[in-house]
Tab-separated table of C-alpha atoms in Angstrom:
chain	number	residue	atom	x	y	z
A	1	UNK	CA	22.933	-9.930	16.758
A	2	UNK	CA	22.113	-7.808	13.853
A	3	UNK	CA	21.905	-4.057	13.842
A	4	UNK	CA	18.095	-4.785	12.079
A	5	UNK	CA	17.316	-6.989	14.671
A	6	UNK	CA	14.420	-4.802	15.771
A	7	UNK	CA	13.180	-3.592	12.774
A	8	UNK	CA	13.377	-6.507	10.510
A	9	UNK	CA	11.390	-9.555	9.865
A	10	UNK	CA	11.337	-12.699	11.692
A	11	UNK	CA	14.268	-15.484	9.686
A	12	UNK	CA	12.916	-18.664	9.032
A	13	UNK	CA	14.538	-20.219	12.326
A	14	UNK	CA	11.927	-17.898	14.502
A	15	UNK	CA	8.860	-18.887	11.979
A	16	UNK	CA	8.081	-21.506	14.105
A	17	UNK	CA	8.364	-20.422	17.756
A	18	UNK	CA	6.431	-17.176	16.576
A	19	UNK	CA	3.579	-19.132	15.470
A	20	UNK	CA	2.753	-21.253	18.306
A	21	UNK	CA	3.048	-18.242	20.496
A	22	UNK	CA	-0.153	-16.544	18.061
A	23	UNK	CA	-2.192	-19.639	17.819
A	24	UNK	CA	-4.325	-19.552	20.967
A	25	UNK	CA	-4.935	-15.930	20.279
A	26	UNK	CA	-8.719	-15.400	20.120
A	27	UNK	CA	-8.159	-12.756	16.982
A	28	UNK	CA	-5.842	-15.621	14.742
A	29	UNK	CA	-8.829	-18.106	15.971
A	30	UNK	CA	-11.289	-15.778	14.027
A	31	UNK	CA	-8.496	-15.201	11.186
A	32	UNK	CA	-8.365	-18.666	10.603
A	33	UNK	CA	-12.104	-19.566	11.169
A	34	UNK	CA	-12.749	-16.681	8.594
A	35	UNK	CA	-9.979	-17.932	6.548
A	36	UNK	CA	-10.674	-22.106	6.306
A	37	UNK	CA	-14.829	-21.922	7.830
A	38	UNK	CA	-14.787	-25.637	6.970
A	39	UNK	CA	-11.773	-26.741	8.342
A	40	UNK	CA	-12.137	-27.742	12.141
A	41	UNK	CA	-9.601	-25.744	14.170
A	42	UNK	CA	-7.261	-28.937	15.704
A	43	UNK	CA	-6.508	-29.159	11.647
A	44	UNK	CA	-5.607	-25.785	11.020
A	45	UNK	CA	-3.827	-25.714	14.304
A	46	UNK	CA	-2.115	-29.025	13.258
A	47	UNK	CA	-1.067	-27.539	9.601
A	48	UNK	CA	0.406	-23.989	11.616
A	49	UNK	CA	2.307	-26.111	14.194
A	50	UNK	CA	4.449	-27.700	10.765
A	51	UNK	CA	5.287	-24.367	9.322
A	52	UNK	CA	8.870	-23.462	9.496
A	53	UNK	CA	9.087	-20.637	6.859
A	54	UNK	CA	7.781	-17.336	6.033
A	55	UNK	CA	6.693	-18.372	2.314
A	56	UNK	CA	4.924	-21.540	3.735
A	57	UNK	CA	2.828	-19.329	6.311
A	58	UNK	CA	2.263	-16.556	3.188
A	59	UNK	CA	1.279	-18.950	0.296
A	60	UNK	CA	-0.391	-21.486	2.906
A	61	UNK	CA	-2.622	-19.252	5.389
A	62	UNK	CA	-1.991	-15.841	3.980
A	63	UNK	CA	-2.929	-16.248	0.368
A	64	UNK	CA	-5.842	-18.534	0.905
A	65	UNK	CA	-6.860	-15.451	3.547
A	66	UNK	CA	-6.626	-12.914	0.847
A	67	UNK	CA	-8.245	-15.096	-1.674
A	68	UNK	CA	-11.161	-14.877	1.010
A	69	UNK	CA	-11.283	-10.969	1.496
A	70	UNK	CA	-11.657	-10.779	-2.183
A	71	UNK	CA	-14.431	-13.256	-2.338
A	72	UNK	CA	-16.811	-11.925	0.185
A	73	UNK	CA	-15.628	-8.307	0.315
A	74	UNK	CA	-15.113	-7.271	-3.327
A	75	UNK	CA	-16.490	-7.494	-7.149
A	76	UNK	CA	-13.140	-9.194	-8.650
A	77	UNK	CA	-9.555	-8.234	-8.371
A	78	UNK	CA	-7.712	-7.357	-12.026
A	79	UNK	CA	-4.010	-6.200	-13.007
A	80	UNK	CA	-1.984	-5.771	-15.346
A	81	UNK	CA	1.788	-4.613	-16.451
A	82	UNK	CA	3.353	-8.059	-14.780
A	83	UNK	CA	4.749	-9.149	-17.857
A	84	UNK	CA	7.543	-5.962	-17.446
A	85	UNK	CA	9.230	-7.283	-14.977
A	86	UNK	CA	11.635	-10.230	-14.671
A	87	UNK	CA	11.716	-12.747	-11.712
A	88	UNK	CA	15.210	-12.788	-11.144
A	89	UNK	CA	15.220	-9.475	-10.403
A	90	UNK	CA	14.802	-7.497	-7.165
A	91	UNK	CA	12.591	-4.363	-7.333
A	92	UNK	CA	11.601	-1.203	-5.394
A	93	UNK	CA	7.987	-0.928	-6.008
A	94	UNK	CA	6.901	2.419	-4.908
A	95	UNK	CA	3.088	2.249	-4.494
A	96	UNK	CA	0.398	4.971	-3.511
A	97	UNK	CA	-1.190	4.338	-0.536
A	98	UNK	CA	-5.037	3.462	0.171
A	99	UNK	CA	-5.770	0.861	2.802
A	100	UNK	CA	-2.804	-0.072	5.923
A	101	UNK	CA	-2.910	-3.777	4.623
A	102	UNK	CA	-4.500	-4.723	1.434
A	103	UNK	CA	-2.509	-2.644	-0.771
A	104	UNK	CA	1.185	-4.798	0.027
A	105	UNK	CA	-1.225	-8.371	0.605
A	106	UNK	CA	-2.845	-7.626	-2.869
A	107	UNK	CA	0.654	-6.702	-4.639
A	108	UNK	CA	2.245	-10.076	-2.984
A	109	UNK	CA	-0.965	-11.835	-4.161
A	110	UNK	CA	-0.489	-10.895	-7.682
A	111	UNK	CA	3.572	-11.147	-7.887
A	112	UNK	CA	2.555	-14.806	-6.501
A	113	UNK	CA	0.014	-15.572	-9.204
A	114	UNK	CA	2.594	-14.237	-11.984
A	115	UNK	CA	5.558	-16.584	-10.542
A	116	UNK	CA	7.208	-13.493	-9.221
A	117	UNK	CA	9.132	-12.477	-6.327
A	118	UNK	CA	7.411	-11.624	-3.534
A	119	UNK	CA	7.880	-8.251	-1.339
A	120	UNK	CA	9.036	-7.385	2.026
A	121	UNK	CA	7.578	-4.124	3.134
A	122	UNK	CA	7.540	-1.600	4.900
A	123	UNK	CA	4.934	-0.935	8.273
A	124	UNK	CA	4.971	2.007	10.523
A	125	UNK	CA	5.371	0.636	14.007
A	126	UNK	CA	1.755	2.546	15.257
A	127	UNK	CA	-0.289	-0.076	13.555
A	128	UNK	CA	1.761	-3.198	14.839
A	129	UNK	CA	1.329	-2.201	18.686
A	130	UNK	CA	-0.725	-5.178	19.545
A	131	UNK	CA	1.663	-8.337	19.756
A	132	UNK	CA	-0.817	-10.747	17.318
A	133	UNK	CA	-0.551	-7.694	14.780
A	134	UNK	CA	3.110	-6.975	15.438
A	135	UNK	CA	4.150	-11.043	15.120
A	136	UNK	CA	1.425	-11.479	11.543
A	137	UNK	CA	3.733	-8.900	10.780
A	138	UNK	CA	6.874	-10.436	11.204
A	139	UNK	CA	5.512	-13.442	9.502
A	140	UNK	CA	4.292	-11.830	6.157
A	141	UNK	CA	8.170	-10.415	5.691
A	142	UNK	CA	7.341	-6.444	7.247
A	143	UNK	CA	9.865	-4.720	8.389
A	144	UNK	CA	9.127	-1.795	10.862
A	145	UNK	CA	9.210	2.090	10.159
A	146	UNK	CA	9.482	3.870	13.658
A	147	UNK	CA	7.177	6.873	13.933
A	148	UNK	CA	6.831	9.713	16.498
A	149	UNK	CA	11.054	10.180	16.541
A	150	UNK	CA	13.207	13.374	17.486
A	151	UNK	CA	14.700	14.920	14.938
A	152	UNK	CA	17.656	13.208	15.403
A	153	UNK	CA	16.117	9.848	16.209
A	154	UNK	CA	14.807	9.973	12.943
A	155	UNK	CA	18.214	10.187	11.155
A	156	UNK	CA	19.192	7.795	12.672
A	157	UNK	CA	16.126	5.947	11.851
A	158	UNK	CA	16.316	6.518	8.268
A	159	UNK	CA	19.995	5.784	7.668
A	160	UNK	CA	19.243	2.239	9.235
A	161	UNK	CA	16.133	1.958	6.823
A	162	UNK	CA	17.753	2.743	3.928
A	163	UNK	CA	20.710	0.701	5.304
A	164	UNK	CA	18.224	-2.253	5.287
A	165	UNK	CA	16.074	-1.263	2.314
A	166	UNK	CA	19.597	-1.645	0.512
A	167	UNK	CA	21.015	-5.048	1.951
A	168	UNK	CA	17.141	-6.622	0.828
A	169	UNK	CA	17.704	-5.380	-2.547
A	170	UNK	CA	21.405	-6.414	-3.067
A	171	UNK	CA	22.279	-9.005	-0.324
A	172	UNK	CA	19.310	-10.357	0.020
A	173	UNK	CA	18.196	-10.168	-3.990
A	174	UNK	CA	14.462	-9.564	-2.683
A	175	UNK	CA	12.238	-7.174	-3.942
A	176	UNK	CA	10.481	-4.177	-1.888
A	177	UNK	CA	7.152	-2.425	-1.254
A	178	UNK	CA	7.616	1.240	0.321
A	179	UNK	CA	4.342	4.124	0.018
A	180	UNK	CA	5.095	6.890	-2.046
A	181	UNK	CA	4.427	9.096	1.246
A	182	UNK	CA	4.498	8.420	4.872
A	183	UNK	CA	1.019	7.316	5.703
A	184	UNK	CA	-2.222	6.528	3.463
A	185	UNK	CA	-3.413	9.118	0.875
A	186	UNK	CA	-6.457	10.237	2.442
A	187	UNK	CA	-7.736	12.510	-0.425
A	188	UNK	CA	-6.972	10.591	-3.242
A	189	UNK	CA	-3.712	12.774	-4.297
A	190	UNK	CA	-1.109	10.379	-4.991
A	191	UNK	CA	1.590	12.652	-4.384
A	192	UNK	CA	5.597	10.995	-3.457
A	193	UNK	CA	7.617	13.251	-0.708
A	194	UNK	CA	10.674	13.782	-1.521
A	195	UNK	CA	12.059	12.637	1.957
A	196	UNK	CA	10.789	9.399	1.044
A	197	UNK	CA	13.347	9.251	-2.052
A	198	UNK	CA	16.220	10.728	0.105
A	199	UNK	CA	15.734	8.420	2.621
A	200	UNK	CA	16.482	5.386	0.269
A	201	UNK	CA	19.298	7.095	-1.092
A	202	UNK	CA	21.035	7.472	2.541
A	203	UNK	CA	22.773	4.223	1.852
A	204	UNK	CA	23.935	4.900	-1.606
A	205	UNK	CA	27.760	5.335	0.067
A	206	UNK	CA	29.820	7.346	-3.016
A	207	UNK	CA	27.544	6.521	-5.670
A	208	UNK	CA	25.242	9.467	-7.096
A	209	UNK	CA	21.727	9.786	-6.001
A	210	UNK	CA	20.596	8.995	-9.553
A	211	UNK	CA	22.946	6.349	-10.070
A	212	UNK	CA	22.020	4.602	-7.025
A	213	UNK	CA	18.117	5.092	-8.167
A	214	UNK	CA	18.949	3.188	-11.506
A	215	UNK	CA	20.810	-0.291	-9.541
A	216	UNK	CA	17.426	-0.196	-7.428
A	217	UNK	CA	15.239	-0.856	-10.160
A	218	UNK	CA	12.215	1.166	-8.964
A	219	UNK	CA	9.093	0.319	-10.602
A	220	UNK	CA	5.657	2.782	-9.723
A	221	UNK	CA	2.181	0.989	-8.883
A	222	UNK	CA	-0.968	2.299	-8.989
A	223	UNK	CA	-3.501	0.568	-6.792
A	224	UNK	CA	-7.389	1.264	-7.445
A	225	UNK	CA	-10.324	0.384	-5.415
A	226	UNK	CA	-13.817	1.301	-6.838
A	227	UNK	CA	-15.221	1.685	-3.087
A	228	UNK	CA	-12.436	2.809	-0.714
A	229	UNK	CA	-13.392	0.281	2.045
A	230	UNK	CA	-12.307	3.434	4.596
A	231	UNK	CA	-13.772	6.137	3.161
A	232	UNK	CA	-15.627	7.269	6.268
A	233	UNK	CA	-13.281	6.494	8.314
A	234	UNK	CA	-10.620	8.961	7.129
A	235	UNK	CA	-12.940	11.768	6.921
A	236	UNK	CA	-12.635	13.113	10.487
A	237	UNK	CA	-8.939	13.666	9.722
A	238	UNK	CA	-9.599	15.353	6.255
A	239	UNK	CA	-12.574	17.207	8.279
A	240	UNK	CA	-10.254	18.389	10.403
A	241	UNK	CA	-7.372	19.278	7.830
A	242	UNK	CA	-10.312	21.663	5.870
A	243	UNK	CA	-10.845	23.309	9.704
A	244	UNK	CA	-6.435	23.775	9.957
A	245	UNK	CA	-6.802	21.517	13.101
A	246	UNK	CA	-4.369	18.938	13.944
A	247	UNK	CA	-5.646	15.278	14.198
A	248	UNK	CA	-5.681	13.520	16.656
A	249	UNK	CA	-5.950	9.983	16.488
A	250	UNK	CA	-8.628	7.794	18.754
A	251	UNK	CA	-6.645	4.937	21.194
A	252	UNK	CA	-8.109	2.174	18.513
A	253	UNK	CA	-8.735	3.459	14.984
A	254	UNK	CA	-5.452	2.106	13.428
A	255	UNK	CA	-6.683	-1.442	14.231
A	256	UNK	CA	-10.560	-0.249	13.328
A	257	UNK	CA	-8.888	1.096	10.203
A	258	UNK	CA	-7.333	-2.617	9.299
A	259	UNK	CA	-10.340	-4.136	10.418
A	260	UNK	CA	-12.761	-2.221	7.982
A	261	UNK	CA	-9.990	-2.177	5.325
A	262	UNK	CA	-10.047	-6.265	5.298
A	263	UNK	CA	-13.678	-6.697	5.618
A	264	UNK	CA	-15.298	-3.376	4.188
A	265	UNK	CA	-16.713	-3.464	0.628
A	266	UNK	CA	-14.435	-2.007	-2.369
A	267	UNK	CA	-15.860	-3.842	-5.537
A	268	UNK	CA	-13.777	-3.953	-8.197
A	269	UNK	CA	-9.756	-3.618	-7.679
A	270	UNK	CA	-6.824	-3.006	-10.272
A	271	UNK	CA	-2.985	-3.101	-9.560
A	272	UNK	CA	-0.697	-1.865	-12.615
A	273	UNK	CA	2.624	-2.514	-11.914
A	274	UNK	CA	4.440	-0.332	-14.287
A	275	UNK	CA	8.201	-0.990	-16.158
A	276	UNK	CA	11.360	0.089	-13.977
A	277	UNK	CA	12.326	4.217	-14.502
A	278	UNK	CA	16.004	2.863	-15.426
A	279	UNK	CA	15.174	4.866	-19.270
A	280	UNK	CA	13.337	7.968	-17.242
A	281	UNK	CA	16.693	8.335	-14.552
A	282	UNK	CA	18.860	8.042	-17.478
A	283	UNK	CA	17.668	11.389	-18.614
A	284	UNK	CA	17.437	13.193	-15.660
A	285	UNK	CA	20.859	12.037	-15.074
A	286	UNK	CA	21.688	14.049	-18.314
A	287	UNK	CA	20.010	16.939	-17.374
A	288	UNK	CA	23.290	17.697	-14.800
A	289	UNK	CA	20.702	19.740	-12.370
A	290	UNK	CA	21.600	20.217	-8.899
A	291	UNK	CA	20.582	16.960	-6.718
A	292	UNK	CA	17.400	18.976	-4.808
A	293	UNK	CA	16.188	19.720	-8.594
A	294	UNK	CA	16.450	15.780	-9.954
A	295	UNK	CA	15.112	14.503	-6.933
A	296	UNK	CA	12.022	16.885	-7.501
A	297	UNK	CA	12.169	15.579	-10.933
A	298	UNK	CA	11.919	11.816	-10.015
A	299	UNK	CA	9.609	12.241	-7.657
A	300	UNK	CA	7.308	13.588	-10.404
A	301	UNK	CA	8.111	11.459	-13.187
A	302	UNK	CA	6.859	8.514	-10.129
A	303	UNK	CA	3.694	10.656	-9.587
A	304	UNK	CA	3.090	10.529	-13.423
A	305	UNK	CA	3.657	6.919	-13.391
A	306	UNK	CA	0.981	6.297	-10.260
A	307	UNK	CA	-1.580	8.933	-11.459
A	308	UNK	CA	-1.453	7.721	-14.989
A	309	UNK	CA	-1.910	4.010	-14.459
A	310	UNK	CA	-4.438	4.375	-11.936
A	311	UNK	CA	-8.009	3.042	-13.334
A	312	UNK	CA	-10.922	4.914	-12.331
A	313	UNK	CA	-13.759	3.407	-11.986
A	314	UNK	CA	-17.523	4.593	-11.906
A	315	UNK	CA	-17.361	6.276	-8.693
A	316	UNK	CA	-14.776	8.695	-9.705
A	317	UNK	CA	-16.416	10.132	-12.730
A	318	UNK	CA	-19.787	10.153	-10.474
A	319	UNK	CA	-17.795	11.909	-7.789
A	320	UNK	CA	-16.851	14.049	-9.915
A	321	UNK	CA	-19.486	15.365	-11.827
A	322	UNK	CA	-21.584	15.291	-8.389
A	323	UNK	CA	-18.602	17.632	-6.938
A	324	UNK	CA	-18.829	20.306	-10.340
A	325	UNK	CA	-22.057	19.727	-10.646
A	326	UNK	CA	-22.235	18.800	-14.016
A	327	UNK	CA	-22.641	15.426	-16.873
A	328	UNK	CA	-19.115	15.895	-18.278
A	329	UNK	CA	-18.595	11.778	-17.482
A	330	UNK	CA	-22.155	10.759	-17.532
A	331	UNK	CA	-21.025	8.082	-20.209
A	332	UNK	CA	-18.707	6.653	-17.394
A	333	UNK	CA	-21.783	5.326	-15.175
A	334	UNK	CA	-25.067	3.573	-15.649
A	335	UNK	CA	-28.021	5.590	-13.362
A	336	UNK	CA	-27.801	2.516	-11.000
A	337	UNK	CA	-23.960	2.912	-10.200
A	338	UNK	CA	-24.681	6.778	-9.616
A	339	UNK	CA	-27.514	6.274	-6.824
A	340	UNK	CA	-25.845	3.918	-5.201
A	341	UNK	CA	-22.742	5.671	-4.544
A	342	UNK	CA	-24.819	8.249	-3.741
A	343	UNK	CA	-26.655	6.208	-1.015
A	344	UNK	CA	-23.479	5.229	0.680
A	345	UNK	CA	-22.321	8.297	0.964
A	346	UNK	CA	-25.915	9.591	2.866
A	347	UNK	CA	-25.174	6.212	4.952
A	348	UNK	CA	-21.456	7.772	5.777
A	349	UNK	CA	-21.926	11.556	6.381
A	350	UNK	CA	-24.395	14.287	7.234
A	351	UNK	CA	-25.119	15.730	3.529
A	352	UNK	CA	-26.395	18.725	5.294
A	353	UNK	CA	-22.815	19.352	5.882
A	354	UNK	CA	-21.277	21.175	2.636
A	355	UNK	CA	-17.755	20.613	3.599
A	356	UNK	CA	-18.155	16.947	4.665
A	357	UNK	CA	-20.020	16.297	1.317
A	358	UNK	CA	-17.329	18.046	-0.872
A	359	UNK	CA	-14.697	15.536	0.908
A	360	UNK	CA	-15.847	12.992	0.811
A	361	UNK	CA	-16.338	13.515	-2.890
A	362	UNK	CA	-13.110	15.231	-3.636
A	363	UNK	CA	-11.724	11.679	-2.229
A	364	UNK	CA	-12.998	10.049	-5.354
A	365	UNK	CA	-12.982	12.870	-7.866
A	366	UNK	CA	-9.260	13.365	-7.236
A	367	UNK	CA	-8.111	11.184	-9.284
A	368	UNK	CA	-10.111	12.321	-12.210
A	369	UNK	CA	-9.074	16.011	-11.674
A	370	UNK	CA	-5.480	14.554	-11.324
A	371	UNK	CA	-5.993	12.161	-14.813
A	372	UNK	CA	-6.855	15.342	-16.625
A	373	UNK	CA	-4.026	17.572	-15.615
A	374	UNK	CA	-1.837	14.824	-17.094
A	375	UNK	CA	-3.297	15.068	-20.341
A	376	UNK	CA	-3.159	18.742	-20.591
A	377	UNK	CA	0.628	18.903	-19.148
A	378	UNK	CA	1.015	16.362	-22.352
């Protein structure tokens, strides 16, 4: 027994015994029809019943799934900063935060395709609850972050994440997804909490809180979908945020959410993986500020990093100028690209509605607004 026993992965040993327990499931039937439409299913069924290891079920049912998505769901997946990293190496990637499964499958898909190390990463346990979701999971190397916790619970909690977060890194030599922020950004501010950052430093034993930071090698991504494939779906909680009401979820819409996210359309997609912030913690280690002050610091050298690497595409600079009503990016978009944006978002909300129009827009034109403040903060 392990004290990550419930949070953790499945090992290789369980691959097996997890998989046959999945196979008859009507939801991994359509998975895998989706995923091999050709194949009949006694020889996908066949092929599952001989895999013994998560990186056989990953590069032989998971990647080929991806690979799908991409095909009949987007316009072309690009990236770029790859060549920055070394594949010895175990890294933190801190990533914003768009879409509950994409964002870590596309990451893995690219580290793959670049002879690099593949993740294990972090999933809040309120979108595993279904035992098919929960065990694809375990399979694709997620570990689980427990939600909904007393204040103490969560301590607790987060001591044994970082505990585990730590012994992937250094025991383990494997490299690590975690969002910059608990949850998806829902209005395209990329913004880290610092509670994330303290929360990976709980394990750092006598070793400074920058220190620690620099033997974790964290390395920002930026992940950019031209056509957020959940766009709509997040507006009743930003509709409600504009109102100061609290959200309240529906029984099913973190599974609709994964659903839409897999098969909705986004077009084009970038992931920038950026250089480790060994060079950036150096400095702020010089600075000798109080602890509260650098960890402010590094979370905004990360947001820098994530904002500044993220490529905007067509519907941002539409967004935008359709939010300030104005041309200033009218260079950035062909008529065509404008009107149809503009017809999916009549398809998604009532335009009659001021405040549902300028959220929806403000989702896209974020990033813009965010891009700019860069430049003038220099």
């Amino acid at each position: 027994m392990s004290k990550f026993d419930h949070i953790r992965p499945f090992y290789d040993t369980e691959v097996n015994q997890a998989i046959r327990g999945i196979v008859d499931d009507p939801m991994m039937k359509a998975v895998m029809n989706f995923t091999f439409p050709e194949m009949a299913e006694s020889e996908w069924k066949r092929q599952l019943s001989r895999t013994h290891s998560i990186r056989d079920f990953q590069i032989n049912f998971i990647y080929p799934a991806i690979e799908m998505v991409l095909k009949r769901s987007s316009e072309g997946l690009s990236y770029s900063g790859l060549n920055q990293l070394d594949q010895h190496v175990s890294y933190l990637f801190i990533s914003n935060h768009r879409d509950i499964i994409l964002d870590t499958s596309l990451l893995n898909y690219v580290l793959y395709n670049n002879g690099l190390m593949m993740t294990s990463s972090a999933i809040g346990d309120n979108l595993v609850k279904r035992p098919l979701l929960m065990a694809l999971s375990k399979l694709t190397r997620n570990f689980v972050v427990q939600r909904g916790l007393s204040p103490r619970e969560l301590l607790e909690s987060s001591r044994l994440m970082s505990e585990y977060i730590q012994d992937l890194l250094f025991h383990e030599n494997r490299s690590v997804w975690i969002a910059q922020r608990e949850g998806r950004t829902k209005d395209g501010n990329d913004e880290t909490q610092k509670g994330v950052l303290k929360m990976i430093s709980m394990a750092r034993g006598d070793v400074g809180e920058m220190e620690y930071f620099k033997k974790v090698h964290i390395v920002p991504v930026s992940i950019s979908y031209e056509y957020d494939p959940t766009d709509v779906l997040k507006m009743p909680e930003l509709m409600a945020k504009s109102r100061s009401e609290v959200y309240v979820k529906h029984e099913n819409e973190d599974f609709n959410t994964i659903l839409n996210g897999i098969m909705g359309q986004k077009k084009h997609i970038h992931v920038h993986v950026d250089k480790p912030l060994d060079d950036e913690i150096d400095k702020i280690i010089k600075t000798e500020e109080p602890a509260n002050r650098q960890f402010q610091y590094l979370s905004e050298v990360i947001d820098e990093r994530i904002i500044g690497n993220y490529k905007l595409w067509p519907t941002n600079y539409i967004a935008h100028d359709l939010l300030h009503g104005s041309e200033q990016y009218i260079e950035k978009y062909s008529p065509e690209e404008r009107e149809q944006f503009q017809e999916r978002m009549a398809e998604g909300i009532d335009l009659q509605d001021e405040v549902a129009v300028t959220n929806f827009l403000s989702m896209y034109a974020n990033p813009v607004t965010n891009q700019e403040a860069l430049k003038i903060k220099g």
